[in-house]
XYZ file of C-alpha atoms in Angstrom:
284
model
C 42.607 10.478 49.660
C 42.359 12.349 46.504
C 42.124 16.032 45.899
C 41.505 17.629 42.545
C 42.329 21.503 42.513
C 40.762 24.129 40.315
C 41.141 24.482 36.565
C 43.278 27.572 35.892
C 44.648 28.640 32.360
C 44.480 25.367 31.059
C 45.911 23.749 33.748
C 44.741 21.167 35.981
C 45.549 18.039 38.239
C 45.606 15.783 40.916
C 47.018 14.951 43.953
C 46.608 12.174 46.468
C 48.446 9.612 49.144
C 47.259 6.012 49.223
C 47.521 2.978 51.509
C 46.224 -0.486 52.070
C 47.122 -3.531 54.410
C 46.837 -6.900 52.868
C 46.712 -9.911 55.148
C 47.084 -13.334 53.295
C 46.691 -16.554 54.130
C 46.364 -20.024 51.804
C 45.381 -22.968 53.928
C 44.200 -26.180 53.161
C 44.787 -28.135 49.880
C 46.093 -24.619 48.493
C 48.339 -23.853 51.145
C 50.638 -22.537 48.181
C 52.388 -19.547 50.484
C 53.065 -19.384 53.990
C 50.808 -16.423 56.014
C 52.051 -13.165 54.745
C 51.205 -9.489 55.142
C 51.954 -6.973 52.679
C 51.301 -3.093 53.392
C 52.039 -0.347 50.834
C 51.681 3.491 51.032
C 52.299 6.025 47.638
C 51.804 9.864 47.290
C 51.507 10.860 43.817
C 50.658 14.127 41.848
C 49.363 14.484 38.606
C 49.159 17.451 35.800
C 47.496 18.460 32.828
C 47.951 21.512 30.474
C 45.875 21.866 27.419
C 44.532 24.687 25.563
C 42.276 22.978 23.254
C 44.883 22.760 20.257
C 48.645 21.369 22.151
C 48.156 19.404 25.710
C 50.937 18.383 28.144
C 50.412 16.196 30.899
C 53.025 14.598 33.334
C 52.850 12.383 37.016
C 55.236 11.116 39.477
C 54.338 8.534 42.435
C 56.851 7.360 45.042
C 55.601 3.632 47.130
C 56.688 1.990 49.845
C 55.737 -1.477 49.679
C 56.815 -4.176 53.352
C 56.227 -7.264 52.632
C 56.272 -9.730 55.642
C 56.204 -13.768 55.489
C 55.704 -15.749 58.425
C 58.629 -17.941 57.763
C 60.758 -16.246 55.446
C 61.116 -12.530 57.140
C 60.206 -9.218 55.683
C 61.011 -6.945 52.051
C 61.030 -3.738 51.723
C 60.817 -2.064 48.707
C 60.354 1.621 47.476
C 59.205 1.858 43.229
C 59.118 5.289 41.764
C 57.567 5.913 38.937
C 57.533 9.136 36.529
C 55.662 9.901 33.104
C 55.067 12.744 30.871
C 52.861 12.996 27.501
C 52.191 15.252 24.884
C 48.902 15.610 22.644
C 47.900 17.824 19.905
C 44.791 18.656 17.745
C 46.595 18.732 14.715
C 43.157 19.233 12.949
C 39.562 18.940 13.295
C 39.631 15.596 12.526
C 43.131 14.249 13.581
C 44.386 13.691 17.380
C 47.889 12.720 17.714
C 49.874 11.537 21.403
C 52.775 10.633 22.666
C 53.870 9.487 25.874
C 57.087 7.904 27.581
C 57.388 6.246 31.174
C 60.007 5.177 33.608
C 58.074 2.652 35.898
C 58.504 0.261 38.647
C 56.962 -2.420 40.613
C 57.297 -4.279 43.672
C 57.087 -8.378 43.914
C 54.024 -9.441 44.741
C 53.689 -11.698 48.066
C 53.191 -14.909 45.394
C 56.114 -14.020 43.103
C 58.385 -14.073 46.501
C 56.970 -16.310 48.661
C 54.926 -18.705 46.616
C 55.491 -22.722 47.347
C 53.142 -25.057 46.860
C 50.501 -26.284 44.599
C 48.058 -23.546 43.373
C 44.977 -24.991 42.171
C 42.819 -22.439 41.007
C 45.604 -22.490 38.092
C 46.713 -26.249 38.548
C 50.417 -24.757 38.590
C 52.917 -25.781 41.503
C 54.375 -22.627 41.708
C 58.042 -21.537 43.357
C 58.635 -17.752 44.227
C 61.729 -16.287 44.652
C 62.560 -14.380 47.856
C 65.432 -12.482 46.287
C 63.367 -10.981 43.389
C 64.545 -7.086 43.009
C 61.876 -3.933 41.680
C 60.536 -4.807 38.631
C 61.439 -1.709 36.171
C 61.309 -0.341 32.871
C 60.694 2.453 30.312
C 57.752 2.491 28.066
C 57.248 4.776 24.838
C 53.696 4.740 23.296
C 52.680 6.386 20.262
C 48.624 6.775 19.563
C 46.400 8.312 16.699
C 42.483 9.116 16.381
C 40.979 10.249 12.632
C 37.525 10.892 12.449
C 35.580 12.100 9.434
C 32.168 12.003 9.385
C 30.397 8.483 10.180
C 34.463 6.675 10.399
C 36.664 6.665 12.709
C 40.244 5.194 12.588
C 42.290 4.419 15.487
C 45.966 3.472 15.808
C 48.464 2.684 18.820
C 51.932 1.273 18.660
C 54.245 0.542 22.138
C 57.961 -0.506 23.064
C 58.499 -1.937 26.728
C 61.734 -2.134 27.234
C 62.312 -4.080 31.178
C 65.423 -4.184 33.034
C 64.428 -7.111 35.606
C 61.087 -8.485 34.161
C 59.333 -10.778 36.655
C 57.399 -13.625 35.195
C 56.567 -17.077 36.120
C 58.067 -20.036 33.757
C 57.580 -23.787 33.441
C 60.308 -26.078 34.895
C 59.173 -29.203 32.664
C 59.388 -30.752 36.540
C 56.205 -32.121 38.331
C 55.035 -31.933 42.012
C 51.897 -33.121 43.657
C 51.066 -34.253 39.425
C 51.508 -30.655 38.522
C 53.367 -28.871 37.096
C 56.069 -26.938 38.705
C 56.367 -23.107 37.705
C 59.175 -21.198 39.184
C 59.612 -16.811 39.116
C 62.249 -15.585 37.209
C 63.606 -11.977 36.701
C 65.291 -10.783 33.393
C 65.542 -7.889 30.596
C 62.649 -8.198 28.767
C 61.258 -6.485 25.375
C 57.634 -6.029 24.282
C 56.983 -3.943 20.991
C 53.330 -4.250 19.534
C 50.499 -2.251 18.189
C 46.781 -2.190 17.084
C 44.346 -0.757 14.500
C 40.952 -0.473 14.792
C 37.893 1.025 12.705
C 34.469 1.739 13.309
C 32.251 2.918 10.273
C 28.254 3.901 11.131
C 26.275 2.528 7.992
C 23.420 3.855 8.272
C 24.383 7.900 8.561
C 26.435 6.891 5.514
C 23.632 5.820 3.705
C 21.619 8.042 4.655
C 18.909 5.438 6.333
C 16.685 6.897 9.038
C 15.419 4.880 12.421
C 17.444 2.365 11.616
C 20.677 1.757 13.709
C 23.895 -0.252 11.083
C 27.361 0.184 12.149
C 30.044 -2.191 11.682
C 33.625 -2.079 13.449
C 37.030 -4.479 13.220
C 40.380 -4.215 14.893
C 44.005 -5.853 14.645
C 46.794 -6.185 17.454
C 49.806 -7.831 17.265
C 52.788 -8.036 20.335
C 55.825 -9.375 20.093
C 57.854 -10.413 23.328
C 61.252 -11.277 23.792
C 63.410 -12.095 26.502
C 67.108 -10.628 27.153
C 68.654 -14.502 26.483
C 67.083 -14.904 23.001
C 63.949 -16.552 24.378
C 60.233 -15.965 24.165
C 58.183 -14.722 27.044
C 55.436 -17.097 28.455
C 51.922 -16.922 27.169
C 51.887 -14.423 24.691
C 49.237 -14.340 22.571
C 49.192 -14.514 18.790
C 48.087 -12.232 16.099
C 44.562 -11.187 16.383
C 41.340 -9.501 14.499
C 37.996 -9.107 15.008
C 35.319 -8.047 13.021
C 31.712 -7.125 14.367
C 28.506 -5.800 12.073
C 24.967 -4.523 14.603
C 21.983 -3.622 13.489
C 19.153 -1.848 15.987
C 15.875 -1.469 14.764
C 12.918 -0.833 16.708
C 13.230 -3.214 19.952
C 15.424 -5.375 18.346
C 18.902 -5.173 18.597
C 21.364 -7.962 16.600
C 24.850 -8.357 16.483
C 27.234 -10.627 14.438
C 30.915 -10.881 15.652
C 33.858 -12.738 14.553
C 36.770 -13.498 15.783
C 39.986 -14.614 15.125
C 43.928 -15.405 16.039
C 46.414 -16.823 14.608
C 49.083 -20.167 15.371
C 51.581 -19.096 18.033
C 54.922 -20.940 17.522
C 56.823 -18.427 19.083
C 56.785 -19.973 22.504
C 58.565 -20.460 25.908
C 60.568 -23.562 26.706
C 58.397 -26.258 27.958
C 54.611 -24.958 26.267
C 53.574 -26.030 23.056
C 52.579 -24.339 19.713
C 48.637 -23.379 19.528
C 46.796 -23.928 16.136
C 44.737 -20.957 15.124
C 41.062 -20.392 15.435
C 38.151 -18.743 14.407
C 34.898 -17.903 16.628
C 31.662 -16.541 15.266
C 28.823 -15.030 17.794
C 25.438 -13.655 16.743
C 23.277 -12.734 19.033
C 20.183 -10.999 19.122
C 18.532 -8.504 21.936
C 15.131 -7.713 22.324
C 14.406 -4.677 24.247
């Protein structure tokens, strides 16, 4: 339930309680957790201020999350989470924002009860009843420039977690797979990404013709608080994508690529880089 009140003075906003019951259950081959029943309830509230040069907007949502297992009894566990943002036109053609958030989040049924062989990701995968809330603080930092046919686009983030949940190879086997166990730790992510988007044809002045071209770069970098790497974490990537639209035709020519990752986890191995080119063509 969700209600949305009027729009007064610039201000605005949202609030709202939700709840679900989740009743799970892996049998067969994939019996990988035991019968379990998970039911959560959160009230949260929203708000926006803005008046069309300087915006503030803030939320807070309190949870209560049971989670039952068959064999292994019952958590309980009650995340809060709190944010607040700022945003300002600082011109016709720049948008600047800011934001920073204290969040948490509950162990999933899997990360606490998991034990067993889980094919659908040909892991054998141990949970750990004891895991605690999974919390943090995240500052993000975003930009927007447009001028005429470009536009430029530019984000950069910290995560900074206290008791990071995330699931890690053992190097062990079990049922000729093998075993991944959840682990909890401090944990630091600090990325960012650029992209661009340029439309050709308004900057060459070409009529009933449709030319724009866009490309984009993101990079994260994720440590863990004993020196190590975090598990699968992508490399360094960039794309690059030119479409054309002309009458019922539309064509478009992407590429993409990433580079090696030899930053990795104990127990996975390095990934060579790669390159993928796509055209394909649309006729309307």
């Amino acid at each position: 339930i969700q209600l949305e009140h009027a729009h007064r003075e610039g201000f605005g906003g949202t609030i709202g309680v939700q709840a679900s019951n989740r009743d799970f259950s892996a049998v067969g081959d994939e019996a990988f957790i035991t019968p379990t029943e998970t039911f959560q309830a959160g009230v949260f509230i929203f708000e926006t201020w803005d008046n069309d040069v300087f915006g503030v907007e803030g939320g807070i949502r309190m949870d209560r999350v049971e989670v039952r297992n068959a064999l292994q009894g019952e958590r309980t566990f009650e995340p809060l989470n709190a944010s607040i943002g700022v945003h300002a036109h600082a011109s016709e053609r720049l948008f600047i924002g800011a934001s920073v958030s204290a969040t948490e989040r509950a162990p999933t049924d899997v990360e606490l009860f998991a034990d067993g062989p889980h094919l659908a990701t040909s892991q054998f995968e141990v949970g750990d009843p004891g895991l605690d809330d999974e919390s943090g603080v995240t500052l993000e930092a975003s930009a927007r420039w447009t001028a005429g046919p470009l536009e430029l686009d530019a984000s950069v983030f910290r995560y900074a977690f206290d008791d990071f949940i995330y699931l890690s190879p053992t190097g062990a086997e079990e049922d000729e797979l093998p075993v991944f166990e959840t682990l909890q730790q401090e944990a630091r992510f600090t990325g960012g990404e650029l992209a661009a988007r340029l439309d050709l044809a308004a900057l060459a002045g070409l009529d009933g013709i449709g030319l724009r071209t866009d490309a984009s770069i993101d990079i994260v970098r994720a440590e863990l608080g004993d020196g190590g790497d975090v598990p699968r974490i992508p490399p360094v990537s960039a794309s690059w994508g030119l479409e054309a639209e002309w009458s019922r035709f539309l064509t478009r020519l992407d590429v993409r690529w990433a580079d090696e990752q030899d930053r990795v986890a104990e127990f996975e191995r390095p990934t060579d880089g790669w390159t993928v080119v796509d055209l394909g063509v649309t006729v309307k």
